[in-house]
Short mmCIF file of C-alpha atoms and ligand atoms in Angstrom, two decimals:
data_model
loop_
_atom_site.label_atom_id
_atom_site.label_comp_id
_atom_site.label_asym_id
_atom_site.label_seq_id
_atom_site.Cartn_x
_atom_site.Cartn_y
_atom_site.Cartn_z
CA UNK W 1 8.00 -23.31 -23.61
CA UNK W 2 6.22 -20.23 -22.28
CA UNK W 3 9.34 -18.20 -21.53
CA UNK W 4 10.53 -18.75 -25.07
CA UNK W 5 7.21 -17.49 -26.43
CA UNK W 6 7.32 -14.38 -24.25
CA UNK W 7 10.87 -13.73 -25.48
CA UNK W 8 9.77 -14.07 -29.11
CA UNK W 9 6.87 -11.68 -28.58
CA UNK W 10 9.15 -9.19 -26.88
CA UNK W 11 11.63 -9.39 -29.76
CA UNK W 12 8.89 -8.99 -32.35
CA UNK W 13 8.05 -5.61 -30.75
CA UNK W 14 11.72 -4.62 -30.43
CA UNK W 15 12.37 -5.55 -34.08
CA UNK W 16 9.16 -3.81 -35.20
CA UNK W 17 8.05 -7.01 -36.89
CA UNK W 18 4.41 -6.13 -37.56
CA UNK W 19 3.35 -9.36 -39.27
CA UNK W 20 5.44 -11.55 -36.97
CA UNK W 21 4.06 -9.94 -33.84
CA UNK W 22 0.50 -10.53 -34.93
CA UNK W 23 1.18 -14.15 -35.90
CA UNK W 24 3.11 -14.91 -32.71
CA UNK W 25 0.26 -13.49 -30.65
CA UNK W 26 -2.24 -15.70 -32.41
CA UNK W 27 0.04 -18.73 -31.95
CA UNK W 28 0.50 -17.97 -28.26
CA UNK W 29 -3.25 -17.67 -27.70
CA UNK W 30 -3.83 -20.90 -29.61
CA UNK W 31 -1.20 -22.58 -27.43
CA UNK W 32 -3.21 -21.60 -24.35
CA UNK W 33 -1.29 -18.60 -23.04
CA UNK W 34 -3.61 -15.98 -21.56
CA UNK W 35 -4.06 -12.60 -23.20
CA UNK W 36 -3.03 -10.92 -19.95
CA UNK W 37 0.31 -12.72 -19.71
CA UNK W 38 1.01 -12.17 -23.40
CA UNK W 39 0.61 -8.44 -22.80
CA UNK W 40 2.39 -8.26 -19.44
CA UNK W 41 5.26 -10.68 -20.07
CA UNK W 42 5.79 -10.34 -23.83
CA UNK W 43 4.51 -7.24 -25.56
CA UNK W 44 4.82 -4.60 -22.82
CA UNK W 45 8.42 -5.49 -21.86
CA UNK W 46 9.24 -5.13 -25.58
CA UNK W 47 7.69 -1.66 -25.59
CA UNK W 48 9.73 -0.77 -22.53
CA UNK W 49 12.95 -1.68 -24.36
CA UNK W 50 11.91 0.41 -27.36
CA UNK W 51 11.14 3.37 -25.07
CA UNK W 52 14.50 3.04 -23.31
CA UNK W 53 16.32 2.88 -26.65
CA UNK W 54 14.50 6.01 -27.75
CA UNK W 55 15.52 7.80 -24.58
CA UNK W 56 19.16 6.84 -25.00
CA UNK W 57 19.22 7.86 -28.66
CA UNK W 58 19.60 4.33 -30.04
CA UNK W 59 16.13 4.42 -31.64
CA UNK W 60 14.08 7.18 -33.24
CA UNK W 61 10.45 8.11 -33.58
CA UNK W 62 9.75 6.06 -36.75
CA UNK W 63 10.92 2.96 -34.87
CA UNK W 64 8.61 3.65 -31.91
CA UNK W 65 5.76 4.19 -34.32
CA UNK W 66 6.45 0.85 -36.01
CA UNK W 67 6.72 -0.91 -32.65
CA UNK W 68 3.38 0.64 -31.63
CA UNK W 69 1.92 -0.57 -34.91
CA UNK W 70 3.15 -4.09 -34.15
CA UNK W 71 1.50 -3.92 -30.73
CA UNK W 72 -1.73 -2.57 -32.18
CA UNK W 73 -1.78 -5.47 -34.65
CA UNK W 74 -1.47 -7.91 -31.76
CA UNK W 75 -4.34 -6.08 -30.01
CA UNK W 76 -6.71 -7.28 -32.72
CA UNK W 77 -6.35 -10.75 -31.18
CA UNK W 78 -5.85 -9.64 -27.58
CA UNK W 79 -8.84 -7.34 -27.13
CA UNK W 80 -11.55 -9.89 -27.97
CA UNK W 81 -9.94 -12.26 -25.45
CA UNK W 82 -9.87 -9.62 -22.74
CA UNK W 83 -13.51 -8.81 -23.41
CA UNK W 84 -14.47 -12.35 -22.40
CA UNK W 85 -14.68 -11.29 -18.77
CA UNK W 86 -16.60 -13.02 -16.03
CA UNK W 87 -18.40 -9.91 -14.82
CA UNK W 88 -22.04 -10.44 -15.62
CA UNK W 89 -23.05 -8.21 -12.77
CA UNK W 90 -22.99 -4.49 -13.51
CA UNK W 91 -20.54 -2.72 -11.22
CA UNK W 92 -21.00 0.89 -12.29
CA UNK W 93 -19.71 3.40 -14.79
CA UNK W 94 -16.07 4.06 -15.55
CA UNK W 95 -15.08 7.23 -17.37
CA UNK W 96 -11.69 6.66 -19.00
CA UNK W 97 -9.40 9.15 -20.72
CA UNK W 98 -5.83 10.13 -21.52
CA UNK W 99 -4.64 13.43 -20.08
CA UNK W 100 -4.45 16.56 -22.24
CA UNK W 101 -1.34 16.77 -24.44
CA UNK W 102 -0.88 13.02 -24.45
CA UNK W 103 -1.86 10.72 -27.30
CA UNK W 104 -0.40 7.42 -26.01
CA UNK W 105 -3.45 5.16 -26.10
CA UNK W 106 -2.29 1.53 -26.06
CA UNK W 107 -2.32 1.17 -22.26
CA UNK W 108 -5.49 3.26 -21.98
CA UNK W 109 -7.28 0.93 -24.37
CA UNK W 110 -6.12 -2.17 -22.50
CA UNK W 111 -7.28 -0.76 -19.16
CA UNK W 112 -10.61 0.31 -20.65
CA UNK W 113 -11.18 -3.14 -22.16
CA UNK W 114 -10.38 -4.92 -18.88
CA UNK W 115 -12.75 -2.70 -16.91
CA UNK W 116 -15.49 -3.37 -19.43
CA UNK W 117 -14.86 -7.10 -19.17
CA UNK W 118 -15.27 -6.82 -15.40
CA UNK W 119 -18.70 -5.26 -15.43
CA UNK W 120 -18.14 -1.55 -15.87
CA UNK W 121 -20.16 0.50 -18.34
CA UNK W 122 -17.58 2.54 -20.18
CA UNK W 123 -17.51 6.15 -21.25
CA UNK W 124 -14.25 6.44 -23.18
CA UNK W 125 -13.29 10.08 -23.72
CA UNK W 126 -10.23 9.08 -25.77
CA UNK W 127 -6.84 10.78 -25.83
CA UNK W 128 -5.62 14.37 -25.31
CA UNK W 129 -8.65 15.22 -23.17
CA UNK W 130 -8.82 18.70 -21.60
CA UNK W 131 -9.73 18.80 -17.89
CA UNK W 132 -12.93 20.72 -18.67
CA UNK W 133 -14.24 17.81 -20.72
CA UNK W 134 -13.51 15.41 -17.87
CA UNK W 135 -15.36 17.64 -15.38
CA UNK W 136 -18.33 18.00 -17.72
CA UNK W 137 -18.57 14.23 -18.07
CA UNK W 138 -18.46 13.67 -14.29
CA UNK W 139 -21.26 16.22 -13.82
CA UNK W 140 -23.32 14.57 -16.53
CA UNK W 141 -23.22 11.10 -14.93
CA UNK W 142 -26.34 10.21 -12.95
CA UNK W 143 -24.87 7.59 -10.57
CA UNK W 144 -23.95 8.73 -7.05
CA UNK W 145 -20.48 7.45 -7.63
CA UNK W 146 -18.42 6.69 -10.71
CA UNK W 147 -14.90 5.47 -11.38
CA UNK W 148 -12.65 7.99 -13.07
CA UNK W 149 -9.72 6.36 -14.86
CA UNK W 150 -6.98 8.57 -16.27
CA UNK W 151 -3.75 7.73 -18.04
CA UNK W 152 -0.60 9.79 -18.58
CA UNK W 153 2.52 8.39 -20.24
CA UNK W 154 4.72 11.46 -20.07
CA UNK W 155 6.02 13.38 -17.07
CA UNK W 156 4.57 16.53 -18.66
CA UNK W 157 1.04 15.20 -19.02
CA UNK W 158 1.26 13.57 -15.60
CA UNK W 159 1.50 17.06 -14.07
CA UNK W 160 -1.95 17.70 -15.54
CA UNK W 161 -3.35 15.04 -13.19
CA UNK W 162 -2.58 17.29 -10.23
CA UNK W 163 -4.44 20.20 -11.82
CA UNK W 164 -7.38 17.91 -12.58
CA UNK W 165 -7.60 16.76 -8.95
CA UNK W 166 -7.66 20.42 -7.85
CA UNK W 167 -10.42 21.24 -10.32
CA UNK W 168 -12.51 18.25 -9.23
CA UNK W 169 -12.25 19.47 -5.64
CA UNK W 170 -13.11 23.07 -6.52
CA UNK W 171 -16.15 21.92 -8.51
CA UNK W 172 -17.42 20.04 -5.45
CA UNK W 173 -17.27 16.72 -7.32
CA UNK W 174 -14.71 14.86 -5.21
CA UNK W 175 -17.31 12.66 -3.44
CA UNK W 176 -18.83 11.62 -6.74
CA UNK W 177 -15.69 9.98 -8.10
CA UNK W 178 -13.22 7.33 -7.16
CA UNK W 179 -10.07 8.31 -9.02
CA UNK W 180 -7.60 5.76 -10.38
CA UNK W 181 -4.70 7.24 -12.31
CA UNK W 182 -1.95 5.36 -14.10
CA UNK W 183 0.62 5.24 -16.85
CA UNK W 184 4.34 4.48 -16.78
CA UNK W 185 5.50 7.58 -14.80
CA UNK W 186 2.71 7.44 -12.18
CA UNK W 187 3.75 6.24 -8.71
CA UNK W 188 1.87 5.67 -5.44
CA UNK W 189 3.79 8.63 -4.03
CA UNK W 190 2.35 10.84 -6.77
CA UNK W 191 -1.15 9.51 -6.13
CA UNK W 192 -0.82 10.39 -2.42
CA UNK W 193 0.61 13.79 -3.23
CA UNK W 194 -2.24 14.82 -5.53
CA UNK W 195 -4.99 13.19 -3.48
CA UNK W 196 -6.20 10.58 -5.97
CA UNK W 197 -7.44 7.19 -4.73
CA UNK W 198 -5.27 4.58 -6.43
CA UNK W 199 -3.02 3.52 -9.25
CA UNK W 200 -2.23 0.18 -10.93
CA UNK W 201 0.75 -1.34 -12.68
CA UNK W 202 -1.11 -2.91 -15.56
CA UNK W 203 -4.56 -3.50 -17.01
CA UNK W 204 -5.33 -6.66 -15.03
CA UNK W 205 -4.42 -4.94 -11.78
CA UNK W 206 -6.42 -1.87 -12.85
CA UNK W 207 -9.52 -4.05 -13.10
CA UNK W 208 -8.94 -5.48 -9.62
CA UNK W 209 -8.27 -2.06 -8.11
CA UNK W 210 -11.28 -0.59 -9.91
CA UNK W 211 -13.55 -3.30 -8.47
CA UNK W 212 -12.11 -2.72 -4.98
CA UNK W 213 -12.72 1.00 -5.19
CA UNK W 214 -16.38 0.68 -6.13
CO1 HCB M 301 6.08 7.93 -26.74
N1 HCB M 301 7.11 8.36 -25.15
N2 HCB M 301 6.21 9.79 -27.35
N3 HCB M 301 5.12 7.32 -28.29
N4 HCB M 301 6.33 6.17 -26.11
C1 HCB M 301 7.23 7.31 -24.14
C2 HCB M 301 6.02 7.36 -23.23
C3 HCB M 301 8.58 7.71 -23.40
C4 HCB M 301 8.62 7.26 -21.93
C5 HCB M 301 9.81 7.17 -24.17
C6 HCB M 301 11.11 7.57 -23.53
O1 HCB M 301 11.62 8.64 -23.79
N5 HCB M 301 11.69 6.72 -22.70
C7 HCB M 301 8.59 9.27 -23.59
C8 HCB M 301 8.00 10.09 -22.44
C9 HCB M 301 9.12 10.68 -21.61
C10 HCB M 301 8.62 11.33 -20.37
O2 HCB M 301 7.92 12.28 -20.41
N6 HCB M 301 9.03 10.79 -19.25
C11 HCB M 301 7.83 9.43 -24.91
C12 HCB M 301 7.88 10.58 -25.72
C13 HCB M 301 8.88 11.64 -25.30
C14 HCB M 301 7.06 10.76 -26.87
C15 HCB M 301 7.01 11.97 -27.82
C16 HCB M 301 7.12 13.35 -27.17
C17 HCB M 301 8.12 11.77 -28.87
C18 HCB M 301 8.30 12.92 -29.85
O3 HCB M 301 7.42 13.25 -30.58
N7 HCB M 301 9.49 13.48 -29.80
C19 HCB M 301 5.65 11.77 -28.52
C20 HCB M 301 4.51 12.45 -27.73
C21 HCB M 301 3.16 12.32 -28.37
C22 HCB M 301 2.10 12.89 -27.46
O4 HCB M 301 1.52 12.16 -26.68
N8 HCB M 301 1.82 14.17 -27.55
C23 HCB M 301 5.51 10.28 -28.44
C24 HCB M 301 4.83 9.52 -29.36
C25 HCB M 301 4.70 8.13 -29.32
C26 HCB M 301 4.04 7.31 -30.44
C27 HCB M 301 2.88 8.01 -31.11
C28 HCB M 301 5.12 7.03 -31.49
C29 HCB M 301 3.71 5.99 -29.69
C30 HCB M 301 2.29 5.90 -29.13
C31 HCB M 301 1.33 5.17 -30.02
C32 HCB M 301 -0.02 4.99 -29.37
O5 HCB M 301 -0.16 4.90 -28.18
N9 HCB M 301 -1.01 4.94 -30.21
C33 HCB M 301 4.69 6.04 -28.51
C34 HCB M 301 5.03 4.91 -27.71
C35 HCB M 301 4.50 3.57 -28.18
C36 HCB M 301 5.83 5.00 -26.55
C37 HCB M 301 6.39 3.87 -25.65
C38 HCB M 301 7.59 3.26 -26.38
C39 HCB M 301 5.45 2.75 -25.26
C40 HCB M 301 4.12 3.14 -24.60
C41 HCB M 301 3.20 1.94 -24.56
O6 HCB M 301 2.33 1.80 -25.41
N10 HCB M 301 3.47 1.00 -23.64
C42 HCB M 301 6.80 4.69 -24.37
C43 HCB M 301 7.89 4.02 -23.50
C44 HCB M 301 7.39 3.56 -22.15
O7 HCB M 301 6.25 3.69 -21.80
N11 HCB M 301 8.28 3.05 -21.38
C45 HCB M 301 7.24 6.03 -24.99
C46 HCB M 301 2.73 -0.24 -23.54
C47 HCB M 301 1.47 -0.08 -22.68
C48 HCB M 301 0.72 -1.41 -22.61
O8 HCB M 301 1.87 0.28 -21.37
O9 HCB M 301 2.35 1.98 -19.62
O10 HCB M 301 0.95 2.62 -21.65
P1 HCB M 301 1.34 1.60 -20.63
O11 HCB M 301 0.00 1.17 -19.91
C49 HCB M 301 -0.06 0.19 -18.88
C50 HCB M 301 0.15 0.71 -17.46
O12 HCB M 301 0.80 1.96 -17.39
C51 HCB M 301 -1.23 0.73 -16.86
O13 HCB M 301 -1.88 -0.33 -17.52
C52 HCB M 301 -1.50 -0.30 -18.90
C53 HCB M 301 -1.72 -1.66 -19.52
O14 HCB M 301 -1.02 -2.71 -18.89
N12 HCB M 301 -2.06 1.93 -16.99
C54 HCB M 301 -2.98 2.30 -16.05
C55 HCB M 301 -2.16 2.82 -17.99
N13 HCB M 301 -3.09 3.72 -17.76
C56 HCB M 301 -3.63 3.44 -16.57
C57 HCB M 301 -4.63 4.09 -15.87
C58 HCB M 301 -4.99 3.58 -14.62
O15 HCB M 301 -5.92 4.18 -13.93
C59 HCB M 301 -4.34 2.45 -14.11
C60 HCB M 301 -3.34 1.79 -14.82
#
């Protein structure tokens, strides 16, 4: 059943089973499970376990790298599915990026793909993006309003989001952007504190929130 498949996917990430993870993902899609639930109920919970093991000293960097590789392999099947969105209508432009000092890009890519599938034109600035580059890109955009979508996976890089919000204000660009910031450490409390507009738990929710904001 479904639960069993989610458990297998989760274990494939935990066990860093690169081939197995890819094959299980394909099997799950073929069996009719949605790409979103495969990510949210199988792969991401596996990543969480790997991260927790790393934190507690039960796993080391090579293991996280292999687990990430397993997830990236699965993405080869997941991303094309996510791209089959319903949004024919163009919503606007989303500028997506990962905060300076941070190279975690799996969640960023998922969020970017889901926004694209829902009608956003995407400008993907990639990972480890200095605030100045983000500001430059906002200035360059011709629309009256754009969606700014930032990710931070570490508490250190998350602090950079506060600085970015300050810089956006100082540059007089606050009215031009709706700002959605996310990543594992980001909370609604943090969003309120730094004066951003919203956050989201996962890529599917990010697409919904992004549409609401625009
Ligand atoms: Co990395 N790492 N890592 N890591 N890593 C974390 C993030 C820790 C939490 C692990 C831990 O200690 N528990 C930790 C950060 C601790 C902290 O600051 N609190 C950590 C650390 C410390 C490090 C290094 C410093 C390790 C070292 O070198 N000693 C180093 C830093 C590199 C750097 O960025 N400068 C490092 C490196 C790595 C890699 C390279 C081995 C690898 C990344 C590979 C890659 O991305 N290409 C990696 C990984 C894989 C992880 C964990 C295990 C998983 C992250 C992940 O991909 N999750 C992570 C543990 C964890 O997060 N619990 C660990 C799956 C995705 C789908 O979830 O949360 O990224 P997501 O995204 C979601 C969600 O947040 C939301 O939607 C996404 C999709 O559903 N979302 C948004 C994301 N962005 C959004 C934006 C929006 O606007 C709205 C929603």
